[in-house]
Short mmCIF file of C-alpha atoms in Angstrom, two decimals:
data_model
loop_
_atom_site.label_atom_id
_atom_site.label_comp_id
_atom_site.label_asym_id
_atom_site.label_seq_id
_atom_site.Cartn_x
_atom_site.Cartn_y
_atom_site.Cartn_z
CA PRO A 1 -0.12 -0.12 -0.05
CA ILE A 2 0.77 3.79 -0.70
CA VAL A 3 0.15 6.85 1.59
CA GLN A 4 0.04 10.26 -0.01
CA ALA A 5 0.10 13.71 0.89
CA GLY A 6 -1.29 15.62 -1.87
CA GLU A 7 0.02 14.18 -5.07
CA ARG A 8 3.38 13.22 -3.57
CA ILE A 9 4.16 9.83 -2.07
CA ILE A 10 5.23 9.81 0.99
CA LEU A 11 5.24 6.09 2.41
CA SER A 12 5.16 2.81 0.72
CA VAL A 13 5.13 -0.60 2.40
CA ASP A 14 6.43 -3.83 0.37
CA ASP A 15 6.84 -7.25 1.73
CA GLY A 16 7.45 -5.96 5.53
CA VAL A 17 9.55 -2.99 4.45
CA VAL A 18 8.49 0.54 4.92
CA HIS A 19 10.04 3.18 2.47
CA TYR A 20 9.60 6.94 3.55
CA TRP A 21 10.03 9.32 0.75
CA GLY A 22 10.10 13.20 0.66
CA LYS A 23 11.69 15.84 2.85
CA ILE A 24 11.90 15.98 6.64
CA HIS A 25 12.31 19.57 8.61
CA SER A 26 14.72 17.58 11.47
CA GLU A 27 16.51 14.38 12.17
CA GLU A 28 14.21 13.96 15.18
CA GLU A 29 10.98 14.00 13.00
CA GLY A 30 12.56 11.40 10.90
CA ALA A 31 13.43 9.24 13.99
CA ALA A 32 10.08 9.54 15.46
CA ALA A 33 8.43 8.50 12.21
CA ARG A 34 10.96 5.32 12.20
CA VAL A 35 10.00 4.27 15.30
CA ALA A 36 6.39 4.47 15.10
CA ALA A 37 6.79 2.57 11.71
CA GLN A 38 8.34 -0.26 13.36
CA ARG A 39 5.27 -1.00 15.81
CA ILE A 40 3.09 -1.83 12.72
CA ARG A 41 2.73 -5.45 12.65
CA GLY A 42 4.28 -7.37 10.26
CA VAL A 43 7.09 -4.69 9.60
CA ARG A 44 10.69 -5.92 9.20
CA ARG A 45 12.84 -3.10 8.47
CA VAL A 46 12.20 0.57 7.75
CA GLU A 47 13.89 2.64 5.08
CA ASP A 48 13.97 6.40 5.26
CA HIS A 49 15.06 8.04 2.23
CA ARG A 50 13.94 11.42 2.87
CA LEU A 51 16.25 14.29 2.91
CA GLU A 52 16.26 16.83 5.57
CA THR A 53 15.19 20.44 4.60
CA ARG A 54 17.84 22.92 5.31
CA LYS A 55 19.43 26.07 4.52
CA ARG A 56 21.93 25.80 1.54
CA PRO A 57 25.43 27.31 2.64
CA ALA A 58 26.91 29.86 0.45
CA ASP A 59 28.48 28.86 -2.93
CA ASP A 60 32.12 29.25 -1.52
CA TYR A 61 32.30 25.61 -0.17
CA GLY A 62 36.14 25.09 -0.10
CA PRO A 63 37.66 21.57 -0.82
CA GLN A 64 36.95 18.70 1.60
CA ILE A 65 38.18 14.95 1.61
CA ARG A 66 35.64 12.23 2.26
CA ARG A 67 38.08 9.18 2.52
CA ALA A 68 36.16 5.77 0.81
CA SER A 69 36.95 4.02 4.62
CA GLU A 70 34.93 6.63 6.46
CA ARG A 71 31.72 6.37 4.41
CA GLY A 72 28.65 4.92 5.88
CA GLN A 73 27.29 1.33 4.85
CA SER A 74 23.91 -0.16 4.38
CA LYS A 75 22.88 -3.42 3.08
CA GLN A 76 19.61 -4.67 1.95
CA GLY A 77 18.62 -8.07 0.51
CA TRP A 78 19.44 -6.79 -3.06
CA VAL A 79 22.04 -3.97 -2.74
CA ASP A 80 25.12 -3.16 -0.93
CA SER A 81 25.77 0.59 -0.67
CA TYR A 82 28.17 2.91 0.61
CA HIS A 83 27.17 6.45 1.42
CA SER A 84 29.38 9.67 1.22
CA PHE A 85 26.45 11.53 3.15
CA SER A 86 23.74 11.01 5.29
CA PHE A 87 21.39 8.51 3.42
CA GLY A 88 18.36 5.94 4.38
CA ASN A 89 19.46 4.49 7.64
CA PHE A 90 22.76 6.02 7.67
CA TYR A 91 22.87 9.53 9.55
CA ASP A 92 25.87 11.44 10.07
CA PRO A 93 25.10 14.88 10.99
CA ALA A 94 28.79 16.21 9.76
CA TYR A 95 28.12 14.75 6.59
CA MET A 96 24.58 16.04 5.23
CA GLY A 97 25.60 17.03 1.73
CA TYR A 98 27.90 19.36 -0.03
CA GLY A 99 26.05 22.77 -1.09
CA PRO A 100 23.11 21.20 -3.50
CA LEU A 101 24.94 17.77 -3.59
CA ARG A 102 22.73 15.52 -1.22
CA ALA A 103 23.91 11.86 -1.92
CA ILE A 104 26.68 10.05 -3.60
CA ASN A 105 25.77 6.27 -3.05
CA ASP A 106 28.45 3.41 -4.42
CA LYS A 107 25.88 0.74 -4.85
CA PHE A 108 26.55 -3.03 -5.81
CA VAL A 109 23.36 -4.84 -6.78
CA GLN A 110 23.43 -8.81 -6.52
CA PRO A 111 22.91 -10.73 -9.58
CA ALA A 112 19.17 -11.14 -10.41
CA LYS A 113 18.20 -8.89 -7.84
CA GLY A 114 16.55 -5.29 -8.05
CA SER A 115 14.36 -2.93 -6.12
CA THR A 116 10.48 -2.57 -5.89
CA THR A 117 9.13 0.34 -7.62
CA TYR A 118 8.97 3.61 -5.48
CA GLY A 119 8.52 7.38 -6.02
CA LEU A 120 10.56 10.49 -5.62
CA CYS A 121 9.88 13.93 -6.08
CA ASP A 122 11.91 16.99 -6.21
CA VAL A 123 15.42 15.81 -6.88
CA GLU A 124 17.86 15.35 -9.58
CA ILE A 125 19.09 11.74 -10.03
CA ILE A 126 22.22 10.75 -12.05
CA THR A 127 23.20 7.18 -12.20
CA TYR A 128 26.56 6.28 -13.64
CA VAL A 129 27.50 2.52 -14.55
CA LEU A 130 30.92 1.47 -13.77
CA ASP A 131 30.31 -2.50 -14.14
CA GLY A 132 27.63 -4.73 -15.36
CA ALA A 133 24.29 -3.61 -16.41
CA LEU A 134 21.46 -2.10 -14.89
CA GLY A 135 17.70 -1.97 -15.71
CA HIS A 136 15.11 0.84 -15.56
CA ASP A 137 11.66 1.16 -15.63
CA ASN A 138 9.98 4.05 -14.75
CA SER A 139 6.28 5.97 -15.04
CA LEU A 140 7.36 7.81 -17.76
CA ASP A 141 7.22 5.00 -20.00
CA ASP A 142 11.09 4.62 -20.17
CA SER A 143 12.29 0.87 -20.17
CA THR A 144 16.27 0.64 -20.49
CA VAL A 145 19.33 -1.28 -19.78
CA LEU A 146 22.27 0.73 -19.03
CA SER A 147 25.72 -0.85 -19.45
CA ALA A 148 29.03 0.36 -18.21
CA GLY A 149 29.98 3.72 -19.31
CA ASP A 150 26.24 4.58 -19.79
CA VAL A 151 24.93 7.95 -17.49
CA GLN A 152 21.50 8.21 -16.77
CA CYS A 153 19.71 11.65 -15.73
CA MET A 154 16.29 11.96 -14.43
CA SER A 155 14.78 14.80 -13.00
CA ALA A 156 12.06 13.64 -10.35
CA GLY A 157 10.22 17.01 -10.52
CA SER A 158 6.74 16.82 -9.57
CA GLY A 159 6.94 12.86 -9.10
CA VAL A 160 8.27 9.81 -10.76
CA ARG A 161 8.09 6.35 -9.71
CA PHE A 162 10.75 3.75 -10.90
CA SER A 163 12.49 0.58 -10.35
CA GLU A 164 16.26 -0.75 -10.58
CA ALA A 165 17.39 -4.43 -11.17
CA ASN A 166 20.22 -6.26 -12.30
CA ARG A 167 19.28 -8.95 -14.68
CA ASP A 168 22.35 -10.72 -15.17
CA PRO A 169 21.88 -14.22 -13.50
CA SER A 170 25.49 -14.45 -12.47
CA GLU A 171 27.19 -10.82 -12.13
CA VAL A 172 27.31 -8.12 -10.01
CA THR A 173 26.32 -4.54 -11.02
CA HIS A 174 28.16 -1.72 -9.67
CA TYR A 175 27.24 2.04 -9.94
CA LEU A 176 27.28 5.12 -8.61
CA GLN A 177 23.94 7.22 -7.92
CA ILE A 178 24.20 10.81 -7.30
CA TRP A 179 21.38 12.73 -5.98
CA ILE A 180 21.40 16.89 -6.34
CA GLU A 181 18.94 19.14 -5.24
CA PRO A 182 16.98 21.22 -7.91
CA ASP A 183 16.91 25.22 -8.28
CA SER A 184 13.17 25.08 -8.51
CA ILE A 185 10.62 22.33 -7.49
CA GLY A 186 7.57 21.29 -8.72
CA GLN A 187 8.85 21.20 -12.19
CA PRO A 188 7.80 18.16 -14.75
CA ALA A 189 9.81 15.05 -14.62
CA SER A 190 12.26 14.05 -17.27
CA TYR A 191 14.64 11.35 -18.34
CA ALA A 192 17.67 10.69 -20.45
CA HIS A 193 20.46 8.57 -21.10
CA GLN A 194 23.90 8.63 -22.80
CA HIS A 195 26.89 6.40 -23.46
CA PHE A 196 30.41 8.06 -22.39
CA PRO A 197 33.34 6.01 -23.88
CA SER A 198 36.52 5.10 -22.08
CA GLU A 199 38.53 7.27 -24.24
CA SER A 200 36.73 10.29 -23.82
CA LYS A 201 37.58 10.06 -20.21
CA ARG A 202 40.87 8.46 -19.87
CA GLY A 203 43.27 10.86 -18.41
CA ARG A 204 41.09 13.90 -17.82
CA LEU A 205 38.02 15.08 -16.70
CA ARG A 206 34.70 14.55 -18.73
CA ALA A 207 31.46 16.60 -17.96
CA ILE A 208 28.72 13.59 -17.65
CA ALA A 209 25.89 15.85 -16.54
CA SER A 210 25.28 19.77 -16.32
CA SER A 211 22.64 22.31 -15.86
CA ASP A 212 23.83 24.08 -18.99
CA ALA A 213 23.20 20.87 -21.12
#
């Protein structure tokens, strides 16, 4: 079942797992909701994907180093994830994001596994496949299999539902998923993807997504 606030999905329950989506005003608000969900009969796990509403810092962020060994980790039945910033069940108040950058999730999807269909709104999602292949289906009528070197850009806008899956029976799929706060909310959802060959990136920086594109 899905519980909605207006036209925006805020809660879904699938096979005993509660998923929260949208925005919250404080971590305390999120923690209280997770505790309440755990009390529901039949709930095995709560996944909180909401972003905390916050004032964006000034444009001069300054350099920061976030070492791979310091990242948070979460494990579900279908995916192992490493989080550079607070995300889902990993929370670190010192790492809530970097300007409009809210998530860099390093994900490993197990063979023949995938997510349920879930919804998001008002976030830009960039998916960059490093190894293997990732199936993607969404409510915009896009159905794609992304291979290594493919980049997918999806603006969740006023709302989109989608699922992701590794359809290979034996190989793990490795990809990065990046979430960015949009400049404006409530815009129409959109989707695009493109392949970037290795020679276009080797030994140099290569832009793969931009608001100027």
